[in-house]
Short mmCIF file of C-alpha atoms and ligand atoms in Angstrom, two decimals:
data_model
loop_
_atom_site.label_atom_id
_atom_site.label_comp_id
_atom_site.label_asym_id
_atom_site.label_seq_id
_atom_site.Cartn_x
_atom_site.Cartn_y
_atom_site.Cartn_z
CA UNK A 1 -27.07 -5.00 -27.86
CA UNK A 2 -26.59 -3.86 -24.30
CA UNK A 3 -23.16 -2.60 -23.43
CA UNK A 4 -21.36 -2.51 -20.11
CA UNK A 5 -21.54 0.93 -18.53
CA UNK A 6 -20.11 2.18 -15.27
CA UNK A 7 -23.56 3.36 -14.19
CA UNK A 8 -25.18 -0.05 -14.81
CA UNK A 9 -22.52 -2.12 -13.05
CA UNK A 10 -22.34 0.52 -10.29
CA UNK A 11 -26.10 0.34 -9.73
CA UNK A 12 -25.91 -3.47 -9.49
CA UNK A 13 -23.01 -3.31 -7.03
CA UNK A 14 -24.83 -0.74 -4.90
CA UNK A 15 -28.02 -2.90 -4.81
CA UNK A 16 -25.99 -6.01 -4.00
CA UNK A 17 -24.30 -4.25 -1.09
CA UNK A 18 -27.58 -2.92 0.27
CA UNK A 19 -29.16 -6.40 0.04
CA UNK A 20 -26.33 -8.44 1.59
CA UNK A 21 -24.10 -6.41 3.81
CA UNK A 22 -26.29 -4.37 6.12
CA UNK A 23 -28.05 -7.23 7.92
CA UNK A 24 -26.86 -7.72 11.50
CA UNK A 25 -24.58 -4.70 11.42
CA UNK A 26 -24.75 -3.24 14.92
CA UNK A 27 -24.88 0.43 15.75
CA UNK A 28 -21.48 2.10 16.11
CA UNK A 29 -21.23 3.88 19.50
CA UNK A 30 -21.27 7.70 19.22
CA UNK A 31 -17.78 8.08 20.76
CA UNK A 32 -16.38 5.80 18.06
CA UNK A 33 -18.24 7.62 15.26
CA UNK A 34 -17.05 10.96 16.61
CA UNK A 35 -13.43 9.82 16.82
CA UNK A 36 -13.31 8.22 13.36
CA UNK A 37 -15.36 10.83 11.48
CA UNK A 38 -13.55 13.62 13.34
CA UNK A 39 -10.11 12.31 12.34
CA UNK A 40 -11.07 11.82 8.69
CA UNK A 41 -12.50 15.35 8.51
CA UNK A 42 -9.40 16.76 10.25
CA UNK A 43 -7.16 14.93 7.75
CA UNK A 44 -9.03 16.65 4.91
CA UNK A 45 -8.58 20.07 6.62
CA UNK A 46 -4.88 19.32 6.89
CA UNK A 47 -4.65 18.55 3.15
CA UNK A 48 -6.56 21.73 2.26
CA UNK A 49 -4.14 23.88 4.32
CA UNK A 50 -1.00 22.05 3.25
CA UNK A 51 -1.81 22.34 -0.47
CA UNK A 52 -3.71 25.68 -0.34
CA UNK A 53 -6.76 24.12 -2.02
CA UNK A 54 -8.76 26.66 -4.08
CA UNK A 55 -12.53 27.09 -4.50
CA UNK A 56 -12.23 25.70 -8.04
CA UNK A 57 -10.62 22.56 -6.64
CA UNK A 58 -13.17 22.34 -3.84
CA UNK A 59 -16.02 22.53 -6.35
CA UNK A 60 -14.35 19.94 -8.60
CA UNK A 61 -14.21 17.63 -5.57
CA UNK A 62 -17.85 18.33 -4.75
CA UNK A 63 -18.94 17.57 -8.32
CA UNK A 64 -16.91 14.37 -8.33
CA UNK A 65 -18.31 13.11 -5.03
CA UNK A 66 -21.86 13.75 -6.29
CA UNK A 67 -20.97 11.85 -9.47
CA UNK A 68 -19.64 8.81 -7.59
CA UNK A 69 -23.05 8.44 -5.96
CA UNK A 70 -24.97 9.08 -9.17
CA UNK A 71 -22.89 6.37 -10.93
CA UNK A 72 -23.41 3.93 -8.03
CA UNK A 73 -19.65 3.71 -7.76
CA UNK A 74 -19.21 3.99 -4.00
CA UNK A 75 -18.80 0.19 -3.68
CA UNK A 76 -16.15 0.28 -6.42
CA UNK A 77 -14.33 3.31 -5.03
CA UNK A 78 -14.23 1.98 -1.46
CA UNK A 79 -13.20 -1.56 -2.40
CA UNK A 80 -10.45 -0.37 -4.76
CA UNK A 81 -8.88 2.32 -2.57
CA UNK A 82 -9.84 1.58 1.04
CA UNK A 83 -10.76 -2.07 1.61
CA UNK A 84 -7.21 -3.46 1.50
CA UNK A 85 -6.29 -1.69 4.72
CA UNK A 86 -9.50 -2.84 6.44
CA UNK A 87 -8.63 -6.41 5.41
CA UNK A 88 -5.08 -5.99 6.70
CA UNK A 89 -6.40 -4.95 10.12
CA UNK A 90 -9.17 -7.58 10.20
CA UNK A 91 -6.91 -10.53 9.34
CA UNK A 92 -3.72 -9.50 11.19
CA UNK A 93 -4.04 -12.31 13.76
CA UNK A 94 -4.61 -15.22 11.39
CA UNK A 95 -2.05 -17.99 10.94
CA UNK A 96 -3.77 -19.88 8.10
CA UNK A 97 -4.17 -18.87 4.45
CA UNK A 98 -3.74 -15.22 3.55
CA UNK A 99 -6.85 -13.23 2.82
CA UNK A 100 -7.32 -10.21 0.63
CA UNK A 101 -10.19 -7.92 -0.35
CA UNK A 102 -13.64 -9.17 -1.39
CA UNK A 103 -14.33 -6.38 -3.89
CA UNK A 104 -17.77 -5.34 -5.15
CA UNK A 105 -18.78 -8.39 -7.22
CA UNK A 106 -19.48 -11.25 -4.78
CA UNK A 107 -22.95 -12.80 -4.89
CA UNK A 108 -23.95 -15.30 -2.16
CA UNK A 109 -25.61 -18.66 -2.83
CA UNK A 110 -24.01 -19.57 -6.15
CA UNK A 111 -25.10 -23.02 -7.48
CA UNK A 112 -23.78 -25.91 -5.39
CA UNK A 113 -21.70 -28.77 -6.76
CA UNK A 114 -19.55 -31.53 -5.28
CA UNK A 115 -15.78 -31.88 -5.05
CA UNK A 116 -15.35 -32.58 -8.76
CA UNK A 117 -17.00 -29.52 -10.19
CA UNK A 118 -17.32 -27.48 -13.35
CA UNK A 119 -18.00 -23.77 -13.23
CA UNK A 120 -21.32 -22.80 -14.80
CA UNK A 121 -20.21 -21.42 -18.14
CA UNK A 122 -21.48 -20.77 -21.66
CA UNK A 123 -21.15 -23.53 -24.26
CA UNK A 124 -18.67 -21.35 -26.15
CA UNK A 125 -17.03 -19.73 -23.11
CA UNK A 126 -13.84 -18.02 -24.27
CA UNK A 127 -10.55 -18.42 -22.41
CA UNK A 128 -7.86 -20.99 -21.70
CA UNK A 129 -9.30 -23.97 -19.77
CA UNK A 130 -8.01 -24.10 -16.21
CA UNK A 131 -8.30 -26.90 -13.67
CA UNK A 132 -8.17 -25.33 -10.21
CA UNK A 133 -7.55 -28.00 -7.58
CA UNK A 134 -6.35 -28.35 -4.01
CA UNK A 135 -7.03 -29.36 -0.45
CA UNK A 136 -8.43 -27.60 2.61
CA UNK A 137 -6.76 -28.37 5.95
CA UNK A 138 -6.66 -26.94 9.47
CA UNK A 139 -3.59 -25.42 11.11
CA UNK A 140 -2.30 -28.91 12.09
CA UNK A 141 -2.52 -30.10 8.48
CA UNK A 142 -5.58 -32.30 9.12
CA UNK A 143 -8.06 -32.33 6.22
CA UNK A 144 -11.28 -30.36 6.59
CA UNK A 145 -13.93 -32.68 5.07
CA UNK A 146 -16.80 -30.98 3.25
CA UNK A 147 -15.20 -27.54 3.26
CA UNK A 148 -17.18 -25.00 1.25
CA UNK A 149 -15.31 -23.31 -1.62
CA UNK A 150 -17.06 -20.35 -3.23
CA UNK A 151 -15.31 -19.25 -6.42
CA UNK A 152 -16.25 -16.26 -8.59
CA UNK A 153 -14.33 -14.60 -11.39
CA UNK A 154 -14.38 -12.41 -14.47
CA UNK A 155 -14.70 -14.02 -17.90
CA UNK A 156 -12.06 -13.84 -20.63
CA UNK A 157 -13.24 -10.30 -21.48
CA UNK A 158 -12.89 -9.13 -17.85
CA UNK A 159 -16.64 -9.02 -17.06
CA UNK A 160 -18.56 -10.45 -14.07
CA UNK A 161 -22.00 -12.06 -14.37
CA UNK A 162 -24.80 -10.07 -12.69
CA UNK A 163 -22.75 -6.84 -13.06
CA UNK A 164 -22.30 -6.71 -16.83
CA UNK A 165 -25.14 -7.22 -19.31
CA UNK A 166 -25.77 -10.29 -21.45
CA UNK A 167 -24.04 -12.89 -19.26
CA UNK A 168 -26.02 -15.84 -17.80
CA UNK A 169 -26.91 -15.22 -14.13
CA UNK A 170 -24.51 -17.64 -12.46
CA UNK A 171 -21.80 -17.68 -15.13
CA UNK A 172 -18.38 -18.36 -13.55
CA UNK A 173 -19.81 -18.49 -10.01
CA UNK A 174 -19.92 -21.69 -7.98
CA UNK A 175 -20.16 -23.19 -4.50
CA UNK A 176 -18.12 -26.42 -4.50
CA UNK A 177 -18.12 -28.82 -1.53
CA UNK A 178 -14.79 -30.56 -0.87
CA UNK A 179 -14.66 -34.34 -0.39
CA UNK A 180 -13.92 -36.31 2.82
CA UNK A 181 -10.23 -35.35 2.55
CA UNK A 182 -10.96 -31.68 1.95
CA UNK A 183 -9.99 -32.00 -1.72
CA UNK A 184 -11.58 -30.22 -4.66
CA UNK A 185 -11.19 -29.98 -8.44
CA UNK A 186 -12.93 -27.15 -10.26
CA UNK A 187 -12.89 -26.81 -14.05
CA UNK A 188 -12.94 -23.20 -15.16
CA UNK A 189 -11.26 -20.82 -17.60
CA UNK A 190 -8.52 -18.26 -17.01
CA UNK A 191 -10.00 -14.85 -16.24
CA UNK A 192 -8.82 -11.69 -17.98
CA UNK A 193 -7.37 -8.68 -16.14
CA UNK A 194 -10.04 -6.23 -14.91
CA UNK A 195 -10.17 -2.62 -16.02
CA UNK A 196 -12.02 -0.08 -13.86
CA UNK A 197 -14.80 1.33 -16.09
CA UNK A 198 -13.43 4.38 -17.90
CA UNK A 199 -16.85 6.04 -18.35
CA UNK A 200 -17.70 6.47 -14.65
CA UNK A 201 -16.49 8.68 -11.82
CA UNK A 202 -13.75 6.28 -10.68
CA UNK A 203 -12.49 6.24 -14.27
CA UNK A 204 -12.55 10.03 -14.33
CA UNK A 205 -10.44 10.20 -11.18
CA UNK A 206 -7.97 7.71 -12.65
CA UNK A 207 -7.69 9.68 -15.90
CA UNK A 208 -7.45 13.04 -14.14
CA UNK A 209 -4.65 11.73 -11.90
CA UNK A 210 -2.80 9.96 -14.71
CA UNK A 211 -3.03 6.56 -13.01
CA UNK A 212 -3.64 3.21 -14.73
CA UNK A 213 -7.02 1.48 -14.32
CA UNK A 214 -6.04 -2.19 -14.01
CA UNK A 215 -6.30 -5.09 -11.64
CA UNK A 216 -4.31 -8.18 -12.60
CA UNK A 217 -6.32 -11.30 -13.56
CA UNK A 218 -7.60 -13.03 -10.44
CA UNK A 219 -9.84 -15.70 -8.96
CA UNK A 220 -12.02 -14.68 -5.99
CA UNK A 221 -12.63 -17.18 -3.18
CA UNK A 222 -14.42 -17.65 0.10
CA UNK A 223 -13.41 -20.86 1.88
CA UNK A 224 -15.17 -21.97 5.04
CA UNK A 225 -16.26 -24.88 7.23
CA UNK A 226 -18.14 -25.28 10.52
CA UNK A 227 -15.86 -24.44 13.47
CA UNK A 228 -13.38 -22.58 11.21
CA UNK A 229 -12.96 -18.95 10.27
CA UNK A 230 -14.13 -18.13 6.77
CA UNK A 231 -11.35 -16.70 4.62
CA UNK A 232 -12.04 -14.30 1.75
CA UNK A 233 -9.17 -14.13 -0.70
CA UNK A 234 -7.99 -13.88 -4.32
CA UNK A 235 -5.41 -15.79 -6.34
CA UNK A 236 -3.25 -14.36 -9.11
CA UNK A 237 -1.49 -15.61 -12.25
CA UNK A 238 2.27 -15.42 -12.73
CA UNK A 239 3.40 -13.01 -15.44
CA UNK A 240 0.42 -10.66 -15.34
CA UNK A 241 1.76 -7.14 -16.10
CA UNK A 242 -0.23 -5.68 -13.18
CA UNK A 243 0.74 -8.12 -10.41
CA UNK A 244 3.16 -5.46 -9.18
CA UNK A 245 0.87 -2.42 -9.38
CA UNK A 246 -2.71 -3.61 -8.77
CA UNK A 247 -4.87 -0.49 -8.53
CA UNK A 248 -6.71 -2.15 -5.61
CA UNK A 249 -3.43 -3.01 -3.76
CA UNK A 250 -4.73 -6.54 -3.13
CA UNK A 251 -1.87 -8.74 -4.41
CA UNK A 252 0.29 -10.62 -1.86
CA UNK A 253 3.17 -12.99 -2.70
CA UNK A 254 1.40 -15.87 -0.91
CA UNK A 255 -1.53 -15.52 -3.32
CA UNK A 256 0.44 -16.18 -6.51
CA UNK A 257 -0.59 -19.39 -8.29
CA UNK A 258 1.78 -21.87 -9.88
CA UNK A 259 0.21 -22.65 -13.26
CA UNK A 260 1.28 -25.75 -15.17
CA UNK A 261 0.49 -25.88 -18.88
CA UNK A 262 -0.98 -29.20 -20.02
CA UNK A 263 -2.40 -30.81 -23.15
CA UNK A 264 -6.03 -30.08 -22.28
CA UNK A 265 -5.44 -26.72 -20.64
CA UNK A 266 -3.72 -25.33 -17.58
CA UNK A 267 -3.67 -26.87 -14.12
CA UNK A 268 -3.07 -25.07 -10.85
CA UNK A 269 -3.04 -26.40 -7.30
CA UNK A 270 -3.73 -24.22 -4.26
CA UNK A 271 -4.22 -25.54 -0.74
CA UNK A 272 -6.11 -23.59 1.91
CA UNK A 273 -5.42 -23.61 5.65
CA UNK A 274 -8.34 -22.52 7.82
CA UNK A 275 -7.91 -20.91 11.25
CA UNK A 276 -10.12 -22.19 14.09
CA UNK A 277 -13.21 -20.11 14.76
C1 MBD B 1 -12.74 -6.22 -9.19
O1 MBD B 1 -12.85 -7.31 -9.98
C2 MBD B 1 -12.25 -6.39 -7.96
O2 MBD B 1 -11.91 -7.63 -7.62
C3 MBD B 1 -12.10 -5.31 -7.10
C4 MBD B 1 -11.54 -5.51 -5.78
C5 MBD B 1 -12.45 -4.06 -7.51
C6 MBD B 1 -12.96 -3.88 -8.76
C7 MBD B 1 -13.09 -4.96 -9.60
FE1 FE B 2 -12.49 -9.05 -9.08
#
C-alpha cells in the first residue's frame, strides 16, 4: 500500500505550481527586484546581528533550506507562512466576500456539474454528509446567474486527491455552475482538519520550534463570473480546536460557517458577493 509522504505530496505540489502558475507572469523590473530582495536580505542580516547567530545555526539553516527544496515543500512553506499577507495586500480594496489563501492543493478544471451537484466521491466516502448551499450576488444584491463555483477539500482523513496516494483523481473536487438566480446546492462530506506532514522539512521546522502543525477543517473555493472579480477563499466549521490558531493564519470571522444538523446530515448556507471586475 502506498502511504502519504511529505516528499510525494511536495513533489506533486511543486509540479502543479510549475504547470499552472507561471504562465503569463511578466518580468519584474530590476529596480523592484533589487528593492524587495535587498530588503529581505537586509532583514536576515539584522536578525543575525540581533541574535548573534552562530556558524552552527547558519549551517542548520542551510541544511534546512536545501531540505525544503529536496522535499518539494517550497509551495507548502510559502503558502503556510507567507501567502496570507500577500492575500491581505491583494484583496484590501474589495467590498464583496472575504478572500483568504489558495494554498498548495488547487487543481484547475475539476469536473463540471450544474447547480444541484454532488462532489465526486468514493462509494464508501467517510465523513458526515454536508449539503453546502447558497447564492452568488453582486454588490447591489442582484443574483449572478451561472456563477462558477469551484470547490475542493480534504477528505475525512485530511488528505487531498492528486496530492496523496490512492485517492481517485477528482475526488472531492468540483466545478458547479449556479442557476439563473445564482443559487447552488453541493452535496459533500465534512473535511477533517489538515496536519502539515511531520516527515518533511516543514514538519521538522514545526517540531524544532515547538509549534503545532494544524490547520482547522476547511472548504476551499474559487467563485467567479464574467465581468466580476474571481474570489479565492476558504470556509471554516464552528468548534474546530484550531480555528483560533491556524498555522497558515488564514481564518477570518467572516469565513465561519453556520452548520445546521439535520436528519440526513448537516446543512450549511453561504452566500457570495462578487466585486465588479
Ligand atoms: C492546506 O490544506 C492548506 O489549505 C494550506 C493553505 C496549506 C497546507 C495545507
Ligand atoms: Fe487546504
